[in-house]
Structures are given as structure tokens and as C-alpha cells.
Amino acid sequence: MTRVRVTIPYLMEKKVKHEQISMMTCYDYPMALLQEKAGIDIILCGDSLGMTVYGYQGTLPVTMDMMVVHSAAVKRGAANSFVIGDMPFLSYQVSPQEAVRNAGRLMKESNVDCIKLEGGAVAVEAVKYIVNAGIPVMGHLGLTPQSTSALGGFKAQGRSAEAAYRIIEDAAALEAAGVCSILLEAIPPEVAKIITAESKVPIIGIGAGIHCDGQLLIVHDMLGFFDRFVPKFVKKYADMNGVILAALNQYKEEVEKGLFPAKEHCYGMPDEELSKLKNMLHILTV
Ligand code: KIV
């Protein structure tokens, strides 16, 4: 079945019609093909790949080069989903000019539809410059993983009235600066509800409750790739860890017992060619 290409007007229409938007992270081509096939609206090639793909403790070591390569692979697999490339730590904080250059590089070299960056009022200047260059931007508020050191860890945000108020103000500032959407991470549903009701752009939540215009999950978490801790807001839709481990164990056992490869996994040779070969070898060894 052919899909409609997801665009900013399409996402805006969904918000207006109160139709929920599906969003998921993705870091490579095969998973992008599956997400495209499943009709996921927005695919985020997030800098969470630092943890899910590269095994770092956080997102800070992620570079522009890594984001460009992975985002390009994702877009190649998902022509119709709205693909967002994440701006890694220090690619947009130093100056608005550098932010535009890096955002432009992500768009040019990865062919993504939009970029995402973290932060509220502090990011407004960079957002304005990037948007003025014709590049769509998604904002990201609440638990912003690039600031976990300053936030004191991977903790829910906006749980006091003052902190919630600041996030609501930040959302308004980002919208005024021209973002096409905002991601809210790990904040109380009541706060996300206020932001979603007040904003004209689609608000996507990850750990932000049911009232947002759409939902995001980290693909490795929701598919159960790891047997380690996952955040409270994750629902595991599959146990890929168990499925893959069972397959690996079976493969190892069959190799060790000489059960793999079987005849059907081997290339045949015509009988006459085989006897010709045997004759040749006979001649050689005589
Ligand atoms: O990088 C990412 O995947 C993200 C999510 C954690 C929201 O920004």
C-alpha cells in the first residue's frame, strides 16, 4: 500500500483533527524500512544512538559526523515518514551561525526533513537563525539528555509549580521563535496538557502522558532489545532480547553439532562437472 508523504501541514492537520501522531526513534536502514512499512508518522534519528547503538553512558560523545551518517541511513529507508535528525551536544550552543551551519549540514548530507535541538529560552536565538535559513526545527523540553549533568541525572522535570511554569514559558518562547513541533520528555501529564492546549504546533510526548498530540518511544526500549533497566514511561511491545538470544544460542548449538549448514544452504555442482574435477585432481596427483 502506498503511503501519503508526511509533511508539516499533514502533522498540523492531525493536531487540528485531534488525530494522534506516532513517532519513534530509529538509527539504521533496516529498522527505518520497518517503521516506514508500519506507517510511523515521525522518525527521529536521535542522539540517543550514543547509548543504544554505541554503548556510551549518555549522549555527550555523539558527533555531527555520527548524526549525519545515521540520519542519512534512516532517511534512505523511510521516504514517506517525516524524518528528524538530532543536533548533538555543542553543535548549536556555541553560536547561532554555527548552529545554522550544522543544521544545514544535517539537512544537506542526510536529506532529513527537520532537525531537533534541546532547550527553551536559551535555544531561542539558534532556533530563529536556523528557521530563517529555511530549516524546520523541533524543540525539546523537560528532561533534556544533553543537560543531565546540570539536571542531576535522568530525572523527571516540571514537578514543582515553578519548574512547570518555566517549561510552559519555554514552550511559548520556542513556538514564537518558529519551531514546527515540540517534544516534551518526562514531565507530568497535567503540564503537557496545558502546553498541548495552548500551542498551535504539534506537541509530542515521551513520558509526558496521554494529552499530547502524539507519542514517542525509543525503539530499542519498546522492542525490548536490552534486558536492563528501562524508564517508567516505556511500554515493552516485544522481547527482542529473548528472541535474538534464542536464535543465537540455537545457531551456536547447530554449528557445534554440525547441523548447520544443511544441504539446502549449499550451492550445488552438476554431477558431470564434479566427475570432471575428480579426473583433473586424479591427473594432478598421479
Ligand atoms: O535522542 C533521542 O532519542 C531523544 C529522545 C530521548 C527524546 O532526544
PDB file of C-alpha atoms and ligand atoms in Angstrom:
ATOM      1  CA  MET A   1       0.000   0.000   0.000  1.00  0.00           C
ATOM      2  CA  THR A   2       1.423   3.417  -0.904  1.00  0.00           C
ATOM      3  CA  ARG A   3       1.678   5.923   1.905  1.00  0.00           C
ATOM      4  CA  VAL A   4       0.995   9.624   1.940  1.00  0.00           C
ATOM      5  CA  ARG A   5       4.215  11.553   2.497  1.00  0.00           C
ATOM      6  CA  VAL A   6       4.213  13.051   5.992  1.00  0.00           C
ATOM      7  CA  THR A   7       4.830  16.792   5.905  1.00  0.00           C
ATOM      8  CA  ILE A   8       4.484  19.673   8.379  1.00  0.00           C
ATOM      9  CA  PRO A   9       0.975  20.619   7.052  1.00  0.00           C
ATOM     10  CA  TYR A  10      -0.042  16.934   7.388  1.00  0.00           C
ATOM     11  CA  LEU A  11       1.097  16.908  11.033  1.00  0.00           C
ATOM     12  CA  MET A  12      -0.636  20.251  11.703  1.00  0.00           C
ATOM     13  CA  GLU A  13      -3.853  18.830  10.261  1.00  0.00           C
ATOM     14  CA  LYS A  14      -3.586  15.822  12.559  1.00  0.00           C
ATOM     15  CA  LYS A  15      -3.302  18.144  15.553  1.00  0.00           C
ATOM     16  CA  VAL A  16      -6.333  20.156  14.474  1.00  0.00           C
ATOM     17  CA  LYS A  17      -8.373  16.983  13.904  1.00  0.00           C
ATOM     18  CA  HIS A  18      -7.200  15.508  17.225  1.00  0.00           C
ATOM     19  CA  GLU A  19      -5.670  12.525  15.445  1.00  0.00           C
ATOM     20  CA  GLN A  20      -2.726  11.116  17.388  1.00  0.00           C
ATOM     21  CA  ILE A  21       0.738  11.290  15.814  1.00  0.00           C
ATOM     22  CA  SER A  22       3.065   8.273  16.095  1.00  0.00           C
ATOM     23  CA  MET A  23       6.787   8.904  16.490  1.00  0.00           C
ATOM     24  CA  MET A  24       9.699   6.578  17.154  1.00  0.00           C
ATOM     25  CA  THR A  25      13.457   6.728  17.215  1.00  0.00           C
ATOM     26  CA  CYS A  26      15.466   4.878  14.586  1.00  0.00           C
ATOM     27  CA  TYR A  27      19.179   4.718  13.858  1.00  0.00           C
ATOM     28  CA  ASP A  28      19.665   2.471  10.832  1.00  0.00           C
ATOM     29  CA  TYR A  29      18.321   1.432   7.429  1.00  0.00           C
ATOM     30  CA  PRO A  30      16.657  -1.948   8.210  1.00  0.00           C
ATOM     31  CA  MET A  31      14.690  -0.528  11.140  1.00  0.00           C
ATOM     32  CA  ALA A  32      13.731   2.517   9.041  1.00  0.00           C
ATOM     33  CA  LEU A  33      12.296   0.189   6.361  1.00  0.00           C
ATOM     34  CA  LEU A  34      10.122  -1.464   9.027  1.00  0.00           C
ATOM     35  CA  GLN A  35       8.972   1.832  10.548  1.00  0.00           C
ATOM     36  CA  GLU A  36       8.143   3.162   7.085  1.00  0.00           C
ATOM     37  CA  LYS A  37       6.159  -0.030   6.407  1.00  0.00           C
ATOM     38  CA  ALA A  38       4.340   0.325   9.751  1.00  0.00           C
ATOM     39  CA  GLY A  39       3.363   3.875   8.781  1.00  0.00           C
ATOM     40  CA  ILE A  40       5.075   5.638  11.677  1.00  0.00           C
ATOM     41  CA  ASP A  41       4.444   9.375  11.120  1.00  0.00           C
ATOM     42  CA  ILE A  42       7.672  10.825  12.508  1.00  0.00           C
ATOM     43  CA  ILE A  43      11.004   9.041  12.783  1.00  0.00           C
ATOM     44  CA  LEU A  44      13.682  10.614  14.979  1.00  0.00           C
ATOM     45  CA  CYS A  45      17.285   9.705  14.406  1.00  0.00           C
ATOM     46  CA  GLY A  46      18.100  10.750  17.963  1.00  0.00           C
ATOM     47  CA  ASP A  47      21.461  11.323  19.578  1.00  0.00           C
ATOM     48  CA  SER A  48      20.259   8.609  21.992  1.00  0.00           C
ATOM     49  CA  LEU A  49      22.145   6.438  19.493  1.00  0.00           C
ATOM     50  CA  GLY A  50      25.154   7.268  21.662  1.00  0.00           C
ATOM     51  CA  MET A  51      23.623   4.897  24.222  1.00  0.00           C
ATOM     52  CA  THR A  52      21.502   2.495  22.176  1.00  0.00           C
ATOM     53  CA  VAL A  53      23.951   1.887  19.324  1.00  0.00           C
ATOM     54  CA  TYR A  54      27.393   2.946  20.593  1.00  0.00           C
ATOM     55  CA  GLY A  55      27.132   1.890  24.246  1.00  0.00           C
ATOM     56  CA  TYR A  56      28.059   5.254  25.828  1.00  0.00           C
ATOM     57  CA  GLN A  57      26.594   6.242  29.207  1.00  0.00           C
ATOM     58  CA  GLY A  58      24.988   9.378  27.739  1.00  0.00           C
ATOM     59  CA  THR A  59      24.616  11.462  24.573  1.00  0.00           C
ATOM     60  CA  LEU A  60      27.526  13.900  25.032  1.00  0.00           C
ATOM     61  CA  PRO A  61      30.130  11.951  22.997  1.00  0.00           C
ATOM     62  CA  VAL A  62      27.884  11.951  19.901  1.00  0.00           C
ATOM     63  CA  THR A  63      29.304  13.971  16.970  1.00  0.00           C
ATOM     64  CA  MET A  64      27.865  15.648  13.877  1.00  0.00           C
ATOM     65  CA  ASP A  65      29.587  13.020  11.712  1.00  0.00           C
ATOM     66  CA  MET A  66      27.755  10.225  13.569  1.00  0.00           C
ATOM     67  CA  MET A  67      24.408  12.016  13.260  1.00  0.00           C
ATOM     68  CA  VAL A  68      24.899  12.676   9.539  1.00  0.00           C
ATOM     69  CA  VAL A  69      25.740   9.041   8.727  1.00  0.00           C
ATOM     70  CA  HIS A  70      22.918   7.522  10.783  1.00  0.00           C
ATOM     71  CA  SER A  71      20.274  10.090   9.766  1.00  0.00           C
ATOM     72  CA  ALA A  72      21.091   9.519   6.081  1.00  0.00           C
ATOM     73  CA  ALA A  73      20.695   5.742   6.503  1.00  0.00           C
ATOM     74  CA  VAL A  74      17.334   6.264   8.217  1.00  0.00           C
ATOM     75  CA  LYS A  75      16.018   8.604   5.525  1.00  0.00           C
ATOM     76  CA  ARG A  76      17.071   6.134   2.805  1.00  0.00           C
ATOM     77  CA  GLY A  77      14.788   3.577   4.453  1.00  0.00           C
ATOM     78  CA  ALA A  78      11.860   5.898   5.147  1.00  0.00           C
ATOM     79  CA  ALA A  79      10.926   8.016   2.159  1.00  0.00           C
ATOM     80  CA  ASN A  80       7.438   8.920   3.387  1.00  0.00           C
ATOM     81  CA  SER A  81       7.826   9.270   7.135  1.00  0.00           C
ATOM     82  CA  PHE A  82       8.839  12.714   8.419  1.00  0.00           C
ATOM     83  CA  VAL A  83      12.470  12.088   9.395  1.00  0.00           C
ATOM     84  CA  ILE A  84      14.129  14.304  12.003  1.00  0.00           C
ATOM     85  CA  GLY A  85      17.875  14.452  12.584  1.00  0.00           C
ATOM     86  CA  ASP A  86      19.010  15.300  16.105  1.00  0.00           C
ATOM     87  CA  MET A  87      21.615  18.034  16.701  1.00  0.00           C
ATOM     88  CA  PRO A  88      24.324  16.635  19.000  1.00  0.00           C
ATOM     89  CA  PHE A  89      25.839  18.358  22.023  1.00  0.00           C
ATOM     90  CA  LEU A  90      27.782  21.567  21.161  1.00  0.00           C
ATOM     91  CA  SER A  91      26.607  21.613  17.543  1.00  0.00           C
ATOM     92  CA  TYR A  92      24.199  24.525  18.193  1.00  0.00           C
ATOM     93  CA  GLN A  93      25.089  26.022  21.585  1.00  0.00           C
ATOM     94  CA  VAL A  94      28.280  27.908  20.651  1.00  0.00           C
ATOM     95  CA  SER A  95      26.821  30.457  18.251  1.00  0.00           C
ATOM     96  CA  PRO A  96      23.702  30.837  16.080  1.00  0.00           C
ATOM     97  CA  GLN A  97      25.936  30.891  12.979  1.00  0.00           C
ATOM     98  CA  GLU A  98      27.493  27.563  13.890  1.00  0.00           C
ATOM     99  CA  ALA A  99      24.019  26.217  14.653  1.00  0.00           C
ATOM    100  CA  VAL A 100      22.836  27.128  11.130  1.00  0.00           C
ATOM    101  CA  ARG A 101      25.924  25.594   9.529  1.00  0.00           C
ATOM    102  CA  ASN A 102      25.493  22.317  11.422  1.00  0.00           C
ATOM    103  CA  ALA A 103      21.723  22.166  10.919  1.00  0.00           C
ATOM    104  CA  GLY A 104      22.258  22.877   7.206  1.00  0.00           C
ATOM    105  CA  ARG A 105      24.860  20.119   7.021  1.00  0.00           C
ATOM    106  CA  LEU A 106      22.424  17.621   8.554  1.00  0.00           C
ATOM    107  CA  MET A 107      19.747  18.597   6.015  1.00  0.00           C
ATOM    108  CA  LYS A 108      22.137  18.591   3.014  1.00  0.00           C
ATOM    109  CA  GLU A 109      24.067  15.422   3.764  1.00  0.00           C
ATOM    110  CA  SER A 110      21.319  13.310   5.358  1.00  0.00           C
ATOM    111  CA  ASN A 111      18.308  14.537   3.390  1.00  0.00           C
ATOM    112  CA  VAL A 112      16.240  14.697   6.611  1.00  0.00           C
ATOM    113  CA  ASP A 113      13.013  16.731   6.769  1.00  0.00           C
ATOM    114  CA  CYS A 114      13.716  18.599  10.001  1.00  0.00           C
ATOM    115  CA  ILE A 115      16.261  18.926  12.818  1.00  0.00           C
ATOM    116  CA  LYS A 116      15.727  18.743  16.583  1.00  0.00           C
ATOM    117  CA  LEU A 117      17.563  20.572  19.340  1.00  0.00           C
ATOM    118  CA  GLU A 118      17.216  20.752  23.123  1.00  0.00           C
ATOM    119  CA  GLY A 119      16.423  23.725  25.348  1.00  0.00           C
ATOM    120  CA  GLY A 120      13.918  26.537  25.842  1.00  0.00           C
ATOM    121  CA  ALA A 121      14.723  30.251  26.148  1.00  0.00           C
ATOM    122  CA  VAL A 122      18.479  29.551  25.841  1.00  0.00           C
ATOM    123  CA  ALA A 123      17.957  27.923  22.440  1.00  0.00           C
ATOM    124  CA  VAL A 124      15.636  30.596  21.012  1.00  0.00           C
ATOM    125  CA  GLU A 125      18.369  32.557  19.196  1.00  0.00           C
ATOM    126  CA  ALA A 126      19.701  29.420  17.489  1.00  0.00           C
ATOM    127  CA  VAL A 127      16.160  28.333  16.570  1.00  0.00           C
ATOM    128  CA  LYS A 128      15.429  31.717  14.935  1.00  0.00           C
ATOM    129  CA  TYR A 129      18.611  31.589  12.832  1.00  0.00           C
ATOM    130  CA  ILE A 130      18.005  28.003  11.737  1.00  0.00           C
ATOM    131  CA  VAL A 131      14.337  28.622  10.898  1.00  0.00           C
ATOM    132  CA  ASN A 132      15.304  31.782   8.959  1.00  0.00           C
ATOM    133  CA  ALA A 133      17.608  29.592   6.871  1.00  0.00           C
ATOM    134  CA  GLY A 134      14.538  27.591   5.835  1.00  0.00           C
ATOM    135  CA  ILE A 135      15.246  24.611   8.064  1.00  0.00           C
ATOM    136  CA  PRO A 136      12.335  23.197  10.115  1.00  0.00           C
ATOM    137  CA  VAL A 137      13.126  22.747  13.815  1.00  0.00           C
ATOM    138  CA  MET A 138      11.569  20.581  16.521  1.00  0.00           C
ATOM    139  CA  GLY A 139      12.171  21.831  20.070  1.00  0.00           C
ATOM    140  CA  HIS A 140      12.783  19.552  23.061  1.00  0.00           C
ATOM    141  CA  LEU A 141      11.857  20.447  26.658  1.00  0.00           C
ATOM    142  CA  GLY A 142      11.645  18.761  30.062  1.00  0.00           C
ATOM    143  CA  LEU A 143      14.266  16.086  30.574  1.00  0.00           C
ATOM    144  CA  THR A 144      16.870  17.134  28.031  1.00  0.00           C
ATOM    145  CA  PRO A 145      19.517  14.376  27.976  1.00  0.00           C
ATOM    146  CA  GLN A 146      22.371  16.689  26.864  1.00  0.00           C
ATOM    147  CA  SER A 147      21.948  18.562  30.187  1.00  0.00           C
ATOM    148  CA  THR A 148      21.664  15.593  32.546  1.00  0.00           C
ATOM    149  CA  SER A 149      24.765  16.699  34.431  1.00  0.00           C
ATOM    150  CA  ALA A 150      23.160  20.093  35.146  1.00  0.00           C
ATOM    151  CA  LEU A 151      19.777  18.460  35.857  1.00  0.00           C
ATOM    152  CA  GLY A 152      21.325  15.998  38.321  1.00  0.00           C
ATOM    153  CA  GLY A 153      20.686  12.860  36.240  1.00  0.00           C
ATOM    154  CA  PHE A 154      17.965  11.329  34.089  1.00  0.00           C
ATOM    155  CA  LYS A 155      15.119  12.718  36.242  1.00  0.00           C
ATOM    156  CA  ALA A 156      11.538  13.761  35.547  1.00  0.00           C
ATOM    157  CA  GLN A 157      11.176  17.547  35.216  1.00  0.00           C
ATOM    158  CA  GLY A 158       8.490  20.162  35.891  1.00  0.00           C
ATOM    159  CA  ARG A 159       7.161  18.586  39.080  1.00  0.00           C
ATOM    160  CA  SER A 160       7.008  21.839  41.068  1.00  0.00           C
ATOM    161  CA  ALA A 161       4.735  24.743  40.092  1.00  0.00           C
ATOM    162  CA  GLU A 162       7.767  26.974  39.369  1.00  0.00           C
ATOM    163  CA  ALA A 163       9.540  24.351  37.256  1.00  0.00           C
ATOM    164  CA  ALA A 164       6.317  23.570  35.362  1.00  0.00           C
ATOM    165  CA  TYR A 165       5.740  27.291  34.753  1.00  0.00           C
ATOM    166  CA  ARG A 166       9.263  27.642  33.270  1.00  0.00           C
ATOM    167  CA  ILE A 167       8.620  24.741  30.864  1.00  0.00           C
ATOM    168  CA  ILE A 168       5.297  26.296  29.786  1.00  0.00           C
ATOM    169  CA  GLU A 169       7.085  29.621  29.179  1.00  0.00           C
ATOM    170  CA  ASP A 170       9.875  27.858  27.287  1.00  0.00           C
ATOM    171  CA  ALA A 171       7.329  26.141  25.038  1.00  0.00           C
ATOM    172  CA  ALA A 172       5.729  29.508  24.222  1.00  0.00           C
ATOM    173  CA  ALA A 173       9.170  31.015  23.508  1.00  0.00           C
ATOM    174  CA  LEU A 174      10.106  28.154  21.167  1.00  0.00           C
ATOM    175  CA  GLU A 175       6.804  28.439  19.328  1.00  0.00           C
ATOM    176  CA  ALA A 176       7.274  32.196  18.917  1.00  0.00           C
ATOM    177  CA  ALA A 177      10.779  31.513  17.557  1.00  0.00           C
ATOM    178  CA  GLY A 178       9.250  29.357  14.816  1.00  0.00           C
ATOM    179  CA  VAL A 179       9.578  25.684  15.766  1.00  0.00           C
ATOM    180  CA  CYS A 180       7.268  23.342  13.830  1.00  0.00           C
ATOM    181  CA  SER A 181       6.782  20.985  16.787  1.00  0.00           C
ATOM    182  CA  ILE A 182       7.897  20.454  20.383  1.00  0.00           C
ATOM    183  CA  LEU A 183       8.920  17.264  22.149  1.00  0.00           C
ATOM    184  CA  LEU A 184       8.177  17.063  25.880  1.00  0.00           C
ATOM    185  CA  GLU A 185      10.178  14.496  27.822  1.00  0.00           C
ATOM    186  CA  ALA A 186       9.460  13.137  31.312  1.00  0.00           C
ATOM    187  CA  ILE A 187       7.109  15.788  32.658  1.00  0.00           C
ATOM    188  CA  PRO A 188       3.741  15.406  34.437  1.00  0.00           C
ATOM    189  CA  PRO A 189       0.736  14.870  32.115  1.00  0.00           C
ATOM    190  CA  GLU A 190      -1.012  17.935  33.594  1.00  0.00           C
ATOM    191  CA  VAL A 191       1.823  20.205  32.416  1.00  0.00           C
ATOM    192  CA  ALA A 192       1.912  18.577  28.966  1.00  0.00           C
ATOM    193  CA  LYS A 193      -1.872  19.045  28.727  1.00  0.00           C
ATOM    194  CA  ILE A 194      -1.579  22.815  29.274  1.00  0.00           C
ATOM    195  CA  ILE A 195       1.200  23.144  26.671  1.00  0.00           C
ATOM    196  CA  THR A 196      -0.685  20.994  24.144  1.00  0.00           C
ATOM    197  CA  ALA A 197      -3.863  23.040  24.572  1.00  0.00           C
ATOM    198  CA  GLU A 198      -2.060  26.384  24.256  1.00  0.00           C
ATOM    199  CA  SER A 199       0.218  25.611  21.328  1.00  0.00           C
ATOM    200  CA  LYS A 200      -0.598  25.764  17.625  1.00  0.00           C
ATOM    201  CA  VAL A 201       2.167  23.295  16.710  1.00  0.00           C
ATOM    202  CA  PRO A 202       2.034  19.538  17.375  1.00  0.00           C
ATOM    203  CA  ILE A 203       3.278  18.570  20.841  1.00  0.00           C
ATOM    204  CA  ILE A 204       4.780  15.105  21.084  1.00  0.00           C
ATOM    205  CA  GLY A 205       5.359  13.428  24.436  1.00  0.00           C
ATOM    206  CA  ILE A 206       7.813  10.845  25.690  1.00  0.00           C
ATOM    207  CA  GLY A 207       6.920  10.176  29.305  1.00  0.00           C
ATOM    208  CA  ALA A 208       4.559  13.154  29.240  1.00  0.00           C
ATOM    209  CA  GLY A 209       1.175  11.404  29.463  1.00  0.00           C
ATOM    210  CA  ILE A 210      -1.813  10.942  27.227  1.00  0.00           C
ATOM    211  CA  HIS A 211      -2.815  14.553  26.465  1.00  0.00           C
ATOM    212  CA  CYS A 212      -0.104  15.334  23.898  1.00  0.00           C
ATOM    213  CA  ASP A 213      -0.762  15.397  20.136  1.00  0.00           C
ATOM    214  CA  GLY A 214       1.427  12.322  19.703  1.00  0.00           C
ATOM    215  CA  GLN A 215       3.759   9.854  21.376  1.00  0.00           C
ATOM    216  CA  LEU A 216       7.421   8.920  21.012  1.00  0.00           C
ATOM    217  CA  LEU A 217       9.271   5.864  22.272  1.00  0.00           C
ATOM    218  CA  ILE A 218      12.893   4.811  21.888  1.00  0.00           C
ATOM    219  CA  VAL A 219      12.789   1.865  19.507  1.00  0.00           C
ATOM    220  CA  HIS A 220      15.324  -0.219  21.461  1.00  0.00           C
ATOM    221  CA  ASP A 221      13.265   0.234  24.644  1.00  0.00           C
ATOM    222  CA  MET A 222       9.853  -0.558  23.151  1.00  0.00           C
ATOM    223  CA  LEU A 223      11.152  -3.613  21.279  1.00  0.00           C
ATOM    224  CA  GLY A 224      12.944  -4.897  24.383  1.00  0.00           C
ATOM    225  CA  PHE A 225      16.449  -5.029  22.873  1.00  0.00           C
ATOM    226  CA  PHE A 226      18.136  -4.770  26.265  1.00  0.00           C
ATOM    227  CA  ASP A 227      17.497  -6.781  29.412  1.00  0.00           C
ATOM    228  CA  ARG A 228      18.467  -3.803  31.557  1.00  0.00           C
ATOM    229  CA  PHE A 229      16.502  -1.005  33.245  1.00  0.00           C
ATOM    230  CA  VAL A 230      14.055   0.990  31.141  1.00  0.00           C
ATOM    231  CA  PRO A 231      12.370   4.238  32.263  1.00  0.00           C
ATOM    232  CA  LYS A 232       8.903   4.135  33.901  1.00  0.00           C
ATOM    233  CA  PHE A 233       7.247   5.553  30.777  1.00  0.00           C
ATOM    234  CA  VAL A 234       8.375   2.727  28.483  1.00  0.00           C
ATOM    235  CA  LYS A 235       5.946   0.037  27.399  1.00  0.00           C
ATOM    236  CA  LYS A 236       7.697  -3.052  26.017  1.00  0.00           C
ATOM    237  CA  TYR A 237       5.849  -4.220  22.903  1.00  0.00           C
ATOM    238  CA  ALA A 238       8.249  -7.091  22.177  1.00  0.00           C
ATOM    239  CA  ASP A 239      11.093  -9.040  23.761  1.00  0.00           C
ATOM    240  CA  MET A 240      13.738  -8.834  21.068  1.00  0.00           C
ATOM    241  CA  ASN A 241      16.421  -9.618  23.626  1.00  0.00           C
ATOM    242  CA  GLY A 242      14.829 -13.017  24.237  1.00  0.00           C
ATOM    243  CA  VAL A 243      14.051 -13.643  20.554  1.00  0.00           C
ATOM    244  CA  ILE A 244      17.575 -12.778  19.371  1.00  0.00           C
ATOM    245  CA  LEU A 245      19.306 -14.604  22.208  1.00  0.00           C
ATOM    246  CA  ALA A 246      17.307 -17.778  21.482  1.00  0.00           C
ATOM    247  CA  ALA A 247      18.291 -17.573  17.792  1.00  0.00           C
ATOM    248  CA  LEU A 248      21.976 -17.007  18.632  1.00  0.00           C
ATOM    249  CA  ASN A 249      22.004 -19.932  21.072  1.00  0.00           C
ATOM    250  CA  GLN A 250      20.364 -22.223  18.504  1.00  0.00           C
ATOM    251  CA  TYR A 251      22.857 -21.142  15.800  1.00  0.00           C
ATOM    252  CA  LYS A 252      25.850 -21.788  18.072  1.00  0.00           C
ATOM    253  CA  GLU A 253      24.498 -25.214  19.039  1.00  0.00           C
ATOM    254  CA  GLU A 254      23.798 -26.229  15.419  1.00  0.00           C
ATOM    255  CA  VAL A 255      27.273 -25.100  14.283  1.00  0.00           C
ATOM    256  CA  GLU A 256      28.915 -27.032  17.109  1.00  0.00           C
ATOM    257  CA  LYS A 257      26.854 -30.177  16.396  1.00  0.00           C
ATOM    258  CA  GLY A 258      27.470 -29.992  12.633  1.00  0.00           C
ATOM    259  CA  LEU A 259      23.760 -29.448  11.920  1.00  0.00           C
ATOM    260  CA  PHE A 260      24.319 -26.182  10.077  1.00  0.00           C
ATOM    261  CA  PRO A 261      24.736 -25.712   7.141  1.00  0.00           C
ATOM    262  CA  ALA A 262      22.328 -28.341   5.800  1.00  0.00           C
ATOM    263  CA  LYS A 263      22.072 -29.410   2.117  1.00  0.00           C
ATOM    264  CA  GLU A 264      19.558 -26.650   1.312  1.00  0.00           C
ATOM    265  CA  HIS A 265      22.055 -23.980   2.362  1.00  0.00           C
ATOM    266  CA  CYS A 266      24.756 -25.209  -0.059  1.00  0.00           C
ATOM    267  CA  TYR A 267      25.439 -24.405  -3.731  1.00  0.00           C
ATOM    268  CA  GLY A 268      25.019 -27.447  -5.993  1.00  0.00           C
ATOM    269  CA  MET A 269      27.541 -28.606  -8.602  1.00  0.00           C
ATOM    270  CA  PRO A 270      26.388 -30.592 -11.706  1.00  0.00           C
ATOM    271  CA  ASP A 271      27.436 -34.289 -11.488  1.00  0.00           C
ATOM    272  CA  GLU A 272      29.385 -34.141 -14.757  1.00  0.00           C
ATOM    273  CA  GLU A 273      31.393 -31.136 -13.502  1.00  0.00           C
ATOM    274  CA  LEU A 274      32.152 -32.956 -10.280  1.00  0.00           C
ATOM    275  CA  SER A 275      33.438 -36.077 -12.069  1.00  0.00           C
ATOM    276  CA  LYS A 276      35.485 -33.839 -14.413  1.00  0.00           C
ATOM    277  CA  LEU A 277      37.022 -32.206 -11.358  1.00  0.00           C
ATOM    278  CA  LYS A 278      37.780 -35.585  -9.821  1.00  0.00           C
ATOM    279  CA  ASN A 279      39.517 -36.638 -13.042  1.00  0.00           C
ATOM    280  CA  MET A 280      41.557 -33.443 -13.054  1.00  0.00           C
ATOM    281  CA  LEU A 281      42.602 -33.988  -9.464  1.00  0.00           C
ATOM    282  CA  HIS A 282      43.462 -37.614 -10.247  1.00  0.00           C
ATOM    283  CA  ILE A 283      45.684 -36.491 -13.110  1.00  0.00           C
ATOM    284  CA  LEU A 284      47.333 -33.911 -10.851  1.00  0.00           C
ATOM    285  CA  THR A 285      48.005 -36.386  -8.064  1.00  0.00           C
ATOM    286  CA  VAL A 286      49.249 -39.277 -10.297  1.00  0.00           C
TER     287      VAL A 286
HETATM  288  O1  KIV B   1      17.892  11.387  21.185  1.00  0.00           O
HETATM  289  C1  KIV B   1      16.750  10.994  21.370  1.00  0.00           C
HETATM  290  O2  KIV B   1      16.346   9.883  21.004  1.00  0.00           O
HETATM  291  C2  KIV B   1      15.849  11.898  22.071  1.00  0.00           C
HETATM  292  C3  KIV B   1      14.784  11.245  22.869  1.00  0.00           C
HETATM  293  C4  KIV B   1      15.357  10.797  24.161  1.00  0.00           C
HETATM  294  C5  KIV B   1      13.662  12.130  23.103  1.00  0.00           C
HETATM  295  O3  KIV B   1      16.041  13.056  22.058  1.00  0.00           O
END
